[in-house]
mmCIF file of C-alpha atoms and ligand atoms in Angstrom:
data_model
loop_
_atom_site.group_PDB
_atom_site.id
_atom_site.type_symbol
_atom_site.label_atom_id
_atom_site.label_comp_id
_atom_site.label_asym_id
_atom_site.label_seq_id
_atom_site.Cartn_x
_atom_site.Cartn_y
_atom_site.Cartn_z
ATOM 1 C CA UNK P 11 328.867 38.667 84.931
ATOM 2 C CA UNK P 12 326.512 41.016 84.002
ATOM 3 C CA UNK P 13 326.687 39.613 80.215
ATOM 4 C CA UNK P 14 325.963 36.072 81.069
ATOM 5 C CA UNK P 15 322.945 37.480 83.248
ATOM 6 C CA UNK P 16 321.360 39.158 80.384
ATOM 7 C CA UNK P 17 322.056 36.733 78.065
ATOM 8 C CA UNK P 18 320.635 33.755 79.865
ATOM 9 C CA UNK P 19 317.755 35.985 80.424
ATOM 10 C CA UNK P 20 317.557 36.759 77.159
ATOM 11 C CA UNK P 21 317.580 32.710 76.460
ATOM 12 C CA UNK P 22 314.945 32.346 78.443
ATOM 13 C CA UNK P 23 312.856 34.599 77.173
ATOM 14 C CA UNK P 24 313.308 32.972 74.161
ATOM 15 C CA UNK P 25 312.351 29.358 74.863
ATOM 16 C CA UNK P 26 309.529 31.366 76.464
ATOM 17 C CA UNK P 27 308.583 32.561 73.277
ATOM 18 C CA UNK P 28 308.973 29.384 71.132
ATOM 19 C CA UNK P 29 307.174 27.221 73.603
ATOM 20 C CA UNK P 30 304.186 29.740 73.777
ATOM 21 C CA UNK P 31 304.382 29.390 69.755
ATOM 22 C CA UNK P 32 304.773 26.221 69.906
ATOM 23 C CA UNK P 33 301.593 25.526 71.876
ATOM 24 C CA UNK P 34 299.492 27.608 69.850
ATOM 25 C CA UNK P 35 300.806 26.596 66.242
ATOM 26 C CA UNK P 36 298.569 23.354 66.182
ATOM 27 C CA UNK P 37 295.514 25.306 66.598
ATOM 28 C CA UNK P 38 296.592 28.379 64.395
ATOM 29 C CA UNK P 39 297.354 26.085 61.428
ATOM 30 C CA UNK P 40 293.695 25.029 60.906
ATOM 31 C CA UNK P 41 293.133 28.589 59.982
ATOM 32 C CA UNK P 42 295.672 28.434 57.107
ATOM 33 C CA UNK P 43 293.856 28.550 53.892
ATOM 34 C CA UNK P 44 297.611 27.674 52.137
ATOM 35 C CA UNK P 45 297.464 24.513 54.342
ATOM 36 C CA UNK P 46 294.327 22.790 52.854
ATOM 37 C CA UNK P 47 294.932 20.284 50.046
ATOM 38 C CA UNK P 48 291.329 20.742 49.360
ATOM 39 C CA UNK P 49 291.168 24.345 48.824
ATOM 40 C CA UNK P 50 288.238 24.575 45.682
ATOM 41 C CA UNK P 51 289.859 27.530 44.195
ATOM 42 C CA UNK P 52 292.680 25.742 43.329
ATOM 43 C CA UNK P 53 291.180 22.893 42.117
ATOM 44 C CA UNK P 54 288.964 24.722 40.075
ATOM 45 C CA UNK P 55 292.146 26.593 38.505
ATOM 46 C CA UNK P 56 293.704 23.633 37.496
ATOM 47 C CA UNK P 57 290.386 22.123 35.883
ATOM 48 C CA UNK P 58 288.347 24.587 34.585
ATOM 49 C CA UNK P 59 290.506 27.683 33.191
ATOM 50 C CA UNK P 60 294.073 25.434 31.665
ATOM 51 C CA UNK P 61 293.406 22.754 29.618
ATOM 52 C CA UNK P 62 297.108 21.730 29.711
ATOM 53 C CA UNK P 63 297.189 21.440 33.059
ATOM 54 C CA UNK P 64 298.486 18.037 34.429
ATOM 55 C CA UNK P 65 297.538 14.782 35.745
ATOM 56 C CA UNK P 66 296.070 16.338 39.050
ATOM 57 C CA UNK P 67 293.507 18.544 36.907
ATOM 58 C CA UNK P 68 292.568 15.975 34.369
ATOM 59 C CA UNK P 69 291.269 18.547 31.654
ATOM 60 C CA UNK P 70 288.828 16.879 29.567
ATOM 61 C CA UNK P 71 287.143 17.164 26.033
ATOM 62 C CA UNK P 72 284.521 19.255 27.889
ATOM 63 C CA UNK P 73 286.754 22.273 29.130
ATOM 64 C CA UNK P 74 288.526 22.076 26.800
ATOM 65 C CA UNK P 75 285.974 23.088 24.392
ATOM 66 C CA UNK P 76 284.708 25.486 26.804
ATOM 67 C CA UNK P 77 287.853 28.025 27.295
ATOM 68 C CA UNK P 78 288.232 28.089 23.093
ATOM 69 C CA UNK P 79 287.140 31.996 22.456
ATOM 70 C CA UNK P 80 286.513 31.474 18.812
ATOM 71 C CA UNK P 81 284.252 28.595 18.820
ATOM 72 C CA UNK P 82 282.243 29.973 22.007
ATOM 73 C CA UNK P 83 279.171 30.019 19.833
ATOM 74 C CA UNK P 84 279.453 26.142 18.990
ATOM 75 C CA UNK P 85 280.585 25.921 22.955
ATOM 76 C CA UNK P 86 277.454 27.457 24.011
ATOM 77 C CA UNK P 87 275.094 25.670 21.814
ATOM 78 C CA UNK P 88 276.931 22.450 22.837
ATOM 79 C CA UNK P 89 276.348 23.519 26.269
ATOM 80 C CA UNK P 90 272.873 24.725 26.283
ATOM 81 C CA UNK P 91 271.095 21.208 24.342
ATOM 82 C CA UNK P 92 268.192 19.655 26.417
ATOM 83 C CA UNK P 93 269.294 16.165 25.603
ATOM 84 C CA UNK P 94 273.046 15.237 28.007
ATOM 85 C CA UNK P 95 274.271 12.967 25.290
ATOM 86 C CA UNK P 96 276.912 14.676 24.033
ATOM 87 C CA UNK P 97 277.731 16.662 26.809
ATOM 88 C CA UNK P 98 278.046 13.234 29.066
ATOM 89 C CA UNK P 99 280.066 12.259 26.274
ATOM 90 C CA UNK P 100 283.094 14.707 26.141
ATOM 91 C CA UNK P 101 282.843 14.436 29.830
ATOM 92 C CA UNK P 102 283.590 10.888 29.575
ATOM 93 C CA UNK P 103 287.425 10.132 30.172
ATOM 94 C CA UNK P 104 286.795 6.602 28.697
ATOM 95 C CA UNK P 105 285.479 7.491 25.099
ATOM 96 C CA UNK P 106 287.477 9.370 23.397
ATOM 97 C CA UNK P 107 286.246 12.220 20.999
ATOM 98 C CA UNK P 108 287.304 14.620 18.287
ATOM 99 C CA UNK P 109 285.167 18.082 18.163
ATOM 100 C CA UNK P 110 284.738 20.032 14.963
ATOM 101 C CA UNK P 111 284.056 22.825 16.214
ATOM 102 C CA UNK P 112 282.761 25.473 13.500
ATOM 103 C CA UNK P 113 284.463 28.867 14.201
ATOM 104 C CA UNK P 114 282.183 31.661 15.244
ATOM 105 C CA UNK P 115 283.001 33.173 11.805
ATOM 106 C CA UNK P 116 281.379 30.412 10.635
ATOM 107 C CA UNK P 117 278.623 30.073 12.510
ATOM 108 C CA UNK P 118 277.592 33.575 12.123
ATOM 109 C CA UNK P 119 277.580 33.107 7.884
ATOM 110 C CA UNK P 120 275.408 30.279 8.458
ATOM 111 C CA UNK P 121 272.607 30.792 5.734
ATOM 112 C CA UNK P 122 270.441 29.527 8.535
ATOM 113 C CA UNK P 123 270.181 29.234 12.335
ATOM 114 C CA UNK P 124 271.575 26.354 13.667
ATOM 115 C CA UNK P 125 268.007 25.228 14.811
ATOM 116 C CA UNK P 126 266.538 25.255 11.975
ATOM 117 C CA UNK P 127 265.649 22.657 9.581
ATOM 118 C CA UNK P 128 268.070 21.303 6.868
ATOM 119 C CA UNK P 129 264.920 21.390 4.360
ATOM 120 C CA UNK P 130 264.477 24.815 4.153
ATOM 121 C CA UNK P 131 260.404 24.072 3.788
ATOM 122 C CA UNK P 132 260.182 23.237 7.173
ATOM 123 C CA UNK P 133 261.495 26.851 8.513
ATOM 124 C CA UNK P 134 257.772 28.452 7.949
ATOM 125 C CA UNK P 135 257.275 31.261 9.810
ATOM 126 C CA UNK P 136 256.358 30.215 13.319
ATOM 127 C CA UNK P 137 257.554 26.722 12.810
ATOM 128 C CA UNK P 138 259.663 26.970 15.857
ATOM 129 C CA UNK P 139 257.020 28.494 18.598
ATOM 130 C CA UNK P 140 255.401 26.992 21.395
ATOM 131 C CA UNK P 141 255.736 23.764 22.852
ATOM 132 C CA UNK P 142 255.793 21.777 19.228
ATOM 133 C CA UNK P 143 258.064 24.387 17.747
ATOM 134 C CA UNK P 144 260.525 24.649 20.690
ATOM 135 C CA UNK P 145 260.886 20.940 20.462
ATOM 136 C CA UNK P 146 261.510 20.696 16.981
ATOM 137 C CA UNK P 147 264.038 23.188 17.335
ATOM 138 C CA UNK P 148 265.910 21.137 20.115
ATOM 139 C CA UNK P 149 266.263 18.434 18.023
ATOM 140 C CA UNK P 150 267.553 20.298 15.196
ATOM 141 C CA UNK P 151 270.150 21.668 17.370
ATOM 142 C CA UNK P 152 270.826 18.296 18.802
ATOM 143 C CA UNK P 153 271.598 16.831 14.985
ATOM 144 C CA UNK P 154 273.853 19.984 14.507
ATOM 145 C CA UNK P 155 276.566 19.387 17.137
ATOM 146 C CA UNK P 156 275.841 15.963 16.394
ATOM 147 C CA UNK P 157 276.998 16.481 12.567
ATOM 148 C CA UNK P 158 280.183 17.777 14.000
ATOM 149 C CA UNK P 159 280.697 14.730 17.114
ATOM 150 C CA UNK P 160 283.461 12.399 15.577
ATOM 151 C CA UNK P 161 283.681 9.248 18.149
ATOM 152 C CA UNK P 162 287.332 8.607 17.573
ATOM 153 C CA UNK P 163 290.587 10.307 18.889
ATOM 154 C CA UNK P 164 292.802 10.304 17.395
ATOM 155 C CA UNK P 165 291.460 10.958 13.748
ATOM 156 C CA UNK P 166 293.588 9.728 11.284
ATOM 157 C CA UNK P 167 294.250 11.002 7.754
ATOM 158 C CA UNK P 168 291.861 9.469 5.215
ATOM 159 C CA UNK P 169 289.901 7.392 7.925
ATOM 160 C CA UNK P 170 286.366 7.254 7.355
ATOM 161 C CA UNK P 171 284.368 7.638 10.350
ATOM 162 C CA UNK P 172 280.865 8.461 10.745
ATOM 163 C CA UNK P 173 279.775 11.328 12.915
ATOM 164 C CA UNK P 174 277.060 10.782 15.181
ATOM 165 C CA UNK P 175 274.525 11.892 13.426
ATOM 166 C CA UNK P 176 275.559 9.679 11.034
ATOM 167 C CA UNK P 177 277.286 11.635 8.349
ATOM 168 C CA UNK P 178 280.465 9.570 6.751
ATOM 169 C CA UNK P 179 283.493 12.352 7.271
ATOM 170 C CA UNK P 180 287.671 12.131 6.069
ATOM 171 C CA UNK P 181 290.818 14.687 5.784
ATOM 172 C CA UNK P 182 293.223 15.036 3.918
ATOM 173 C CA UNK P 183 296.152 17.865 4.047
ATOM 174 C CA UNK P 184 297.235 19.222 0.667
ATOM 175 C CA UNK P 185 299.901 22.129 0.104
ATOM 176 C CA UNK P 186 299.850 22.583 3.897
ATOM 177 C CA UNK P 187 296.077 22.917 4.023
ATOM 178 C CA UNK P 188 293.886 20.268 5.681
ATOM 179 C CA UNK P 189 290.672 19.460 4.431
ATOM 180 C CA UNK P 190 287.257 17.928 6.029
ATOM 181 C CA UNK P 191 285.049 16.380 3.448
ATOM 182 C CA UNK P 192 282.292 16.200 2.421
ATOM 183 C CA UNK P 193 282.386 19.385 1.664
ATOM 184 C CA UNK P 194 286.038 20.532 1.677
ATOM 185 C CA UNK P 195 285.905 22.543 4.768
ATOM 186 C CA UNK P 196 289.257 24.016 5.983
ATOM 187 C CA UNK P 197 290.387 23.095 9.275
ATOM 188 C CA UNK P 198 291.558 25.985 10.908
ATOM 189 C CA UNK P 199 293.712 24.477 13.753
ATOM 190 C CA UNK P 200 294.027 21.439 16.242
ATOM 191 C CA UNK P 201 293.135 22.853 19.502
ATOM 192 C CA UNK P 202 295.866 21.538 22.179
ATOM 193 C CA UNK P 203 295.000 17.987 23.107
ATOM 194 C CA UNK P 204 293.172 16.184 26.512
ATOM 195 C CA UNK P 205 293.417 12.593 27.118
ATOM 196 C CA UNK P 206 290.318 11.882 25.642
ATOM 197 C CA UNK P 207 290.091 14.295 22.606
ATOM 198 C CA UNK P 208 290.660 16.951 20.407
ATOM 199 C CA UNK P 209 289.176 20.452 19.604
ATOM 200 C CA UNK P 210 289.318 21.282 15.724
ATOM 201 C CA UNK P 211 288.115 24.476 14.576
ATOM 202 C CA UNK P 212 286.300 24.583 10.863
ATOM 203 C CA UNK P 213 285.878 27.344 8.993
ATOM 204 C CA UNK P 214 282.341 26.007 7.658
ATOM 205 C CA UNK P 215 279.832 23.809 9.585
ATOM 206 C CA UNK P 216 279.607 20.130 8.477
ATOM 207 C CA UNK P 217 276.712 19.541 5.910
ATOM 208 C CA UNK P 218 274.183 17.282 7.298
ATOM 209 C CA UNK P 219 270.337 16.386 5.543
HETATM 210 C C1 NAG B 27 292.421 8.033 23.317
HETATM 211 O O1 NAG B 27 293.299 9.120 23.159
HETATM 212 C C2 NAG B 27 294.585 8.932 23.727
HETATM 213 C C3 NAG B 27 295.392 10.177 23.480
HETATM 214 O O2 NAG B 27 294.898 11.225 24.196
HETATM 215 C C4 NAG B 27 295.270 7.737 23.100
HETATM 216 O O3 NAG B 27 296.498 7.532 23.749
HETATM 217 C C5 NAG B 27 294.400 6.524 23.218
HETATM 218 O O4 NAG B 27 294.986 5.451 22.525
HETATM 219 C C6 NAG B 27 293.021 6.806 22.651
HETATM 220 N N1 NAG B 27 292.158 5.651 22.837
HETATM 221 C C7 NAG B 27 291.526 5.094 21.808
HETATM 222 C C8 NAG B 27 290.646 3.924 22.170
HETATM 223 O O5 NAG B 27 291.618 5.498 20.667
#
């Protein structure tokens, strides 16, 4: 007798409990950060920092370029150009692009900076200060990254496709080693591929005049 008295209390107390909880869970649950299929961190996990990620994070040309450590100083100059172009470009998920992107090796052997002129003449000293200068240096950086924009993906051996600044580039592989030409610059690796592009590396910079 005694039992069933404490247990029935104890039953009670119970459906006491889970009512109380169950009256409070609605509100409660707002406060759950794990709840919200919007949370921004996550989001910004899946799209900014893993270019493999999968259809929910649609990685892009764009980040993709941006989390490659050993073309970060192509990446930056890429990133840092007055004109959108190209940026808008490997943004684009309906234009598909290939990126040859010169390794920072590569770009630190550079018997120039990248905003300089082609034609050595016009790198005077002072050519590239004030207002005049810091333009023509803008667009010299602009028909770098340009030099190394191909508008197709994929890129297929021996296809001829001009860059967008207009230079005519192919590969080729030979004895395992691939090949850009003009100028018979090794390509280092294919970086992993996003539905609308690819990230090569170079170990040169793609001659432009
Ligand atoms: C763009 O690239 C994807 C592969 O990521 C390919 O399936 C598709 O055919 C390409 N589109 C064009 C127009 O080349």
């Amino acid at each position: 007798m005694r039992c069933w008295f404490a247990t029935s209390t104890f039953v009670t107390f119970v459906f006491f409990v889970l009512s109380f909880a169950a009256a409070i869970l609605p509100v409660t649950d707002n406060f759950g950060p794990s709840k919200n299929p919007q949370n921004p961190l996550i989001d910004m996990d899946n799209s900014q920092n893993n270019p493999m990620a999968g259809d929910a994070g649609a990685p892009i040309v764009s980040d993709a370029l941006s989390v490659q450590r050993d073309v970060s100083i192509f990446s930056d100059i890429v990133r840092g150009l007055t004109a959108h172009q190209i940026l808008d470009r490997l943004e684009d998920k309906s234009q598909n692009t290939t990126v040859l992107a010169p390794l920072n090796s590569a770009m630190r052997s550079l018997p120039r900076k990248p905003w300089e002129d082609p034609d050595p003449r016009n790198n005077v000293e002072g050519a590239f200060f004030g207002d005049e200068g810091e333009k023509k240096a803008a667009a010299n950086l602009e028909r770098f990254v340009k030099a190394h924009i191909v508008p197709v993906s994929p890129f297929m051996e021996n296809e001829k496709v001009q860059t967008l600044e207009g230079v005519t580039v192919w590969w080729t592989t030979e004895n395992g080693i691939t090949k850009l030409y003009p100028g018979g610059i090794e390509v280092k690796e294919v970086k992993s591929p996003v539905p609308n592009g690819q990230i090569w590396t170079l170990a040169g910079v793609v001659p432009y005049y």
